[in-house]
Short mmCIF file of C-alpha atoms in Angstrom, two decimals:
data_model
loop_
_atom_site.label_atom_id
_atom_site.label_comp_id
_atom_site.label_asym_id
_atom_site.label_seq_id
_atom_site.Cartn_x
_atom_site.Cartn_y
_atom_site.Cartn_z
CA MET E 19 0.04 0.06 -0.01
CA ILE E 20 1.21 3.24 -0.95
CA LYS E 21 1.77 5.71 1.97
CA ASN E 22 4.78 8.10 0.77
CA ILE E 23 4.85 10.24 -2.27
CA SER E 24 7.25 12.97 -3.32
CA VAL E 25 6.07 15.61 -5.59
CA LEU E 26 9.00 17.01 -7.81
CA GLY E 27 7.90 20.42 -8.49
CA CYS E 28 5.28 22.15 -6.57
CA GLY E 29 4.21 24.73 -8.91
CA TRP E 30 1.12 25.77 -10.24
CA LEU E 31 -0.03 22.09 -10.51
CA GLY E 32 2.35 20.32 -8.25
CA LEU E 33 1.15 22.42 -5.17
CA PRO E 34 -2.61 21.65 -5.18
CA LEU E 35 -1.79 18.19 -6.14
CA ALA E 36 0.12 17.63 -3.11
CA GLU E 37 -2.36 19.32 -1.09
CA ILE E 38 -4.82 17.14 -2.11
CA LEU E 39 -2.49 14.14 -1.37
CA VAL E 40 -2.02 15.37 2.03
CA ASP E 41 -5.92 15.63 2.59
CA GLN E 42 -6.17 11.99 1.30
CA GLY E 43 -3.76 10.89 4.01
CA TYR E 44 -0.49 10.37 2.08
CA LEU E 45 2.97 11.36 3.82
CA VAL E 46 4.02 14.29 1.19
CA LYS E 47 7.28 15.62 0.16
CA GLY E 48 7.57 18.49 -1.98
CA SER E 49 10.04 20.33 -3.73
CA THR E 50 10.46 23.81 -4.86
CA THR E 51 13.50 26.00 -6.35
CA GLN E 52 12.42 29.20 -4.22
CA THR E 53 13.68 29.60 -0.85
CA ASP E 54 10.61 31.84 0.15
CA LYS E 55 8.21 28.96 -0.86
CA LEU E 56 9.53 26.50 1.96
CA LYS E 57 7.24 27.83 4.35
CA VAL E 58 4.34 27.71 2.03
CA LEU E 59 4.96 24.03 1.42
CA GLU E 60 5.43 23.21 5.46
CA ALA E 61 2.08 25.08 6.30
CA GLU E 62 0.09 22.95 3.94
CA GLY E 63 1.57 19.66 5.73
CA ILE E 64 4.38 18.96 3.03
CA ALA E 65 7.61 18.10 4.09
CA PRO E 66 9.55 20.74 2.06
CA PHE E 67 12.68 20.41 -0.10
CA LEU E 68 14.76 23.01 -1.91
CA ILE E 69 15.64 21.14 -5.22
CA ASP E 70 16.85 22.14 -8.56
CA ILE E 71 17.84 19.10 -10.78
CA ASN E 72 19.85 21.10 -12.87
CA HIS E 73 22.30 22.03 -10.00
CA GLY E 74 23.24 19.31 -7.57
CA ALA E 75 22.21 16.11 -6.20
CA ILE E 76 18.86 15.42 -4.82
CA ALA E 77 18.46 14.92 -0.94
CA SER E 78 18.13 11.30 -0.74
CA THR E 79 15.46 11.54 2.00
CA PHE E 80 13.43 13.41 -0.59
CA LEU E 81 13.25 10.05 -2.42
CA ASP E 82 12.54 7.93 0.23
CA SER E 83 9.02 7.45 -0.93
CA GLU E 84 7.29 4.63 -2.99
CA VAL E 85 6.02 7.16 -5.64
CA VAL E 86 7.70 10.24 -7.31
CA ILE E 87 5.64 12.70 -9.34
CA ILE E 88 7.91 14.70 -11.64
CA LEU E 89 5.88 18.24 -12.40
CA ILE E 90 9.15 20.24 -13.65
CA THR E 91 9.63 22.00 -16.67
CA SER E 92 13.32 21.32 -17.58
CA LYS E 93 14.27 19.60 -20.75
CA ASP E 94 17.77 18.95 -20.00
CA LEU E 95 18.34 15.31 -20.92
CA ASP E 96 21.73 15.10 -18.83
CA SER E 97 19.97 16.28 -15.56
CA PHE E 98 17.21 13.83 -15.97
CA THR E 99 19.83 11.32 -16.72
CA ARG E 100 21.24 11.93 -13.40
CA LEU E 101 17.87 11.97 -11.69
CA ILE E 102 17.10 8.57 -13.03
CA GLN E 103 20.21 7.30 -11.48
CA GLU E 104 19.45 8.85 -8.19
CA ILE E 105 15.97 7.26 -8.36
CA GLU E 106 17.47 3.75 -9.10
CA ALA E 107 19.49 4.15 -6.06
CA SER E 108 16.38 5.03 -3.80
CA ALA E 109 13.30 3.45 -2.35
CA ILE E 110 11.11 4.59 -5.27
CA LYS E 111 9.22 1.75 -6.99
CA HIS E 112 6.80 4.08 -9.38
CA VAL E 113 7.34 7.16 -11.33
CA ILE E 114 4.75 9.66 -12.91
CA PHE E 115 6.32 11.72 -15.76
CA VAL E 116 4.17 14.63 -16.63
CA SER E 117 4.71 15.30 -20.17
CA SER E 118 2.62 17.17 -23.03
CA THR E 119 0.77 16.45 -26.03
CA SER E 120 3.33 18.54 -27.93
CA VAL E 121 5.08 15.38 -28.65
CA TYR E 122 2.74 14.60 -31.44
CA PRO E 123 3.08 16.55 -34.71
CA ASN E 124 0.00 18.60 -36.39
CA THR E 125 -1.62 15.83 -38.28
CA ASN E 126 -4.91 17.50 -39.05
CA GLY E 127 -6.71 14.78 -37.53
CA ILE E 128 -7.01 12.59 -34.49
CA VAL E 129 -3.99 11.25 -32.21
CA THR E 130 -3.87 8.66 -29.93
CA GLU E 131 -0.93 7.30 -27.50
CA THR E 132 0.08 4.99 -30.48
CA SER E 133 0.29 7.70 -33.04
CA GLU E 134 3.59 8.93 -34.48
CA THR E 135 5.58 11.44 -32.19
CA LYS E 136 8.34 13.84 -33.25
CA SER E 137 11.69 13.90 -32.33
CA SER E 138 12.28 16.49 -29.23
CA PRO E 139 14.00 16.33 -25.96
CA LEU E 140 10.97 15.89 -24.05
CA LEU E 141 10.35 12.70 -25.89
CA ASP E 142 13.89 11.65 -25.15
CA ILE E 143 13.28 12.26 -21.43
CA GLU E 144 9.99 10.04 -21.68
CA ASN E 145 11.87 7.37 -23.33
CA ALA E 146 14.66 7.31 -20.90
CA PHE E 147 12.28 6.74 -18.10
CA ARG E 148 10.20 4.22 -19.97
CA SER E 149 12.98 1.88 -20.83
CA ASN E 150 14.39 2.14 -17.19
CA THR E 151 13.68 -1.34 -15.30
CA HIS E 152 14.42 -0.47 -11.93
CA PHE E 153 11.19 1.35 -11.54
CA SER E 154 7.81 1.51 -13.47
CA THR E 155 6.84 4.74 -15.13
CA THR E 156 3.54 5.99 -16.27
CA ILE E 157 3.61 9.05 -18.68
CA ILE E 158 0.82 11.45 -18.68
CA ARG E 159 0.69 13.73 -21.55
CA PHE E 160 -1.33 16.80 -20.72
CA GLY E 161 -2.81 19.12 -23.31
CA GLY E 162 -2.66 22.70 -22.67
CA LEU E 163 -3.17 23.74 -18.96
CA PHE E 164 -5.67 26.11 -17.73
CA GLY E 165 -7.92 27.07 -14.53
CA TYR E 166 -8.07 29.77 -11.88
CA GLN E 167 -5.52 32.61 -12.52
CA ARG E 168 -4.28 30.63 -15.69
CA LYS E 169 -7.20 31.84 -18.02
CA PRO E 170 -7.46 30.94 -21.48
CA GLY E 171 -8.61 34.40 -22.77
CA ASN E 172 -5.03 35.56 -21.85
CA PHE E 173 -3.37 32.70 -23.98
CA ILE E 174 -3.84 34.97 -26.99
CA ARG E 175 -1.10 37.57 -26.86
CA ALA E 176 -0.30 39.19 -30.32
CA ARG E 177 -2.62 41.90 -30.98
CA ASN E 178 -5.76 39.99 -30.39
CA ILE E 179 -5.05 37.70 -33.46
CA ILE E 180 -6.20 33.93 -33.23
CA PRO E 181 -3.98 31.90 -35.10
CA ASN E 182 -5.32 28.73 -36.62
CA PRO E 183 -8.60 29.68 -36.22
CA GLU E 184 -10.25 26.68 -37.82
CA GLY E 185 -8.02 24.32 -35.72
CA PHE E 186 -9.06 22.71 -32.65
CA VAL E 187 -8.23 23.27 -28.75
CA ASN E 188 -6.72 20.54 -26.60
CA LEU E 189 -6.93 21.84 -23.07
CA ILE E 190 -7.30 20.58 -19.55
CA HIS E 191 -8.34 22.16 -16.35
CA GLN E 192 -6.26 21.90 -13.26
CA ASP E 193 -8.74 20.17 -11.32
CA ASP E 194 -8.92 17.30 -13.91
CA CYS E 195 -5.20 17.23 -14.00
CA VAL E 196 -5.17 16.52 -10.21
CA SER E 197 -7.77 14.00 -10.29
CA ILE E 198 -6.06 12.15 -13.13
CA LEU E 199 -3.02 12.02 -11.31
CA THR E 200 -4.45 11.03 -8.02
CA ALA E 201 -6.61 8.17 -9.86
CA ILE E 202 -3.47 6.67 -11.16
CA ILE E 203 -2.04 6.40 -7.67
CA ARG E 204 -5.25 5.13 -6.20
CA GLN E 205 -5.54 2.45 -8.86
CA ASN E 206 -2.06 1.40 -9.42
CA VAL E 207 -1.88 2.10 -12.94
CA TRP E 208 1.87 1.77 -13.86
CA GLY E 209 3.63 1.27 -17.06
CA GLU E 210 1.23 3.17 -19.29
CA ILE E 211 1.11 6.17 -21.50
CA PHE E 212 -2.01 8.57 -21.43
CA ASN E 213 -3.23 11.56 -23.27
CA ALA E 214 -5.03 13.77 -20.97
CA CYS E 215 -7.18 16.52 -22.25
CA ALA E 216 -10.83 17.33 -22.06
CA ASP E 217 -13.10 15.11 -24.27
CA SER E 218 -14.45 18.15 -26.22
CA HIS E 219 -12.54 19.81 -28.95
CA PRO E 220 -14.45 23.19 -30.00
CA LYS E 221 -12.81 25.23 -32.73
CA ARG E 222 -10.12 27.64 -31.65
CA ALA E 223 -12.16 30.70 -33.09
CA ASP E 224 -15.04 29.76 -31.23
CA PHE E 225 -13.30 29.07 -28.00
CA TYR E 226 -11.01 31.86 -27.65
CA THR E 227 -13.58 34.68 -28.80
CA LYS E 228 -15.79 33.56 -25.72
CA GLU E 229 -12.67 33.37 -23.41
CA MET E 230 -11.36 36.42 -24.52
CA ALA E 231 -14.57 38.21 -23.81
CA LYS E 232 -14.43 37.13 -20.19
CA VAL E 233 -11.19 38.81 -19.63
CA GLU E 234 -12.59 41.92 -21.64
CA ARG E 235 -10.55 41.57 -24.87
CA PHE E 236 -13.16 41.89 -27.26
CA HIS E 237 -13.11 42.14 -31.30
CA PRO E 238 -10.45 39.38 -31.90
CA VAL E 239 -9.14 38.93 -35.22
CA LEU E 240 -9.29 35.73 -36.77
CA ASP E 241 -5.78 35.15 -38.75
CA PRO E 242 -6.55 34.17 -42.08
CA SER E 243 -2.87 33.72 -43.10
CA THR E 244 -2.28 30.72 -40.90
CA LYS E 245 -2.34 27.05 -42.37
CA ASN E 246 -4.68 25.92 -39.81
CA GLU E 247 -2.58 23.09 -39.10
CA TYR E 248 -3.73 21.10 -35.89
CA LYS E 249 -4.47 17.80 -33.96
CA ILE E 250 -7.18 16.61 -31.93
CA VAL E 251 -5.90 14.49 -29.32
CA SER E 252 -8.02 11.77 -27.82
CA PRO E 253 -8.24 11.13 -24.19
CA LYS E 254 -10.34 8.02 -24.79
CA LYS E 255 -7.54 5.39 -23.48
CA LEU E 256 -7.22 7.32 -20.04
CA ILE E 257 -11.19 7.78 -19.86
CA ASP E 258 -11.63 3.71 -20.50
CA ARG E 259 -8.73 2.72 -18.35
CA LEU E 260 -9.34 4.83 -15.36
CA ASN E 261 -13.15 4.91 -15.59
CA PHE E 262 -12.51 8.82 -15.82
CA GLN E 263 -15.02 11.68 -15.94
CA PHE E 264 -13.87 15.09 -16.55
CA LYS E 265 -15.35 17.87 -14.42
CA TYR E 266 -14.58 20.31 -17.00
CA SER E 267 -15.32 18.20 -20.15
CA ASP E 268 -17.63 20.82 -22.17
CA LEU E 269 -14.92 23.59 -22.82
CA MET E 270 -17.66 25.83 -24.48
CA ALA E 271 -19.76 25.55 -21.18
CA TYR E 272 -16.66 26.46 -19.06
#
């Protein structure tokens, strides 16, 4: 039975995840790269650690858990290679590596976990975890992250111009991200790859026009010069395997 969980990267997603895990009765260790955030973690019942995988070794006590969840933005393969070696020497049995649907090229069609991927540092890091036999890794490829202070209406930055207006969105709310990650632990689902984004895919023109109005950015311009290259990321495997229901499934109703 899993009792101890380490969350590497208590940022926008990692902190609320760690808080929920504490509420669910797990003993949680959390990391940050910011000294002033250590007290924030401690106040939430999270054992705080100051860790930057690009600079120095990780404290062995941080990896004294059954599970480590990796939610950091670094794409440095050498740093992750060192991290993997440290995990090998630790008590960790299972890894959840948070990745991105950016590993898929635009196909102007539906992509699944078996679809072609494109060469990238992120994919190299995924493969380094997946090929390791000292622990089991589940990869979560999240779509675009939104929720709370991260408002989709602010995603369009350049002069209110919506690029690829005839393309489709692949987004997921923070609450659903947290629910997916906790479900994987609760159900002991290891050695898998999952796409994770809402199971509705409105057109970019429709969705961002609506969301920009919420933050008082009116009269968006639909860019007619873009090629409208896109992909529609399917979360069907995740829904079926975890028996998962999205809290924010209908993005046009958000």
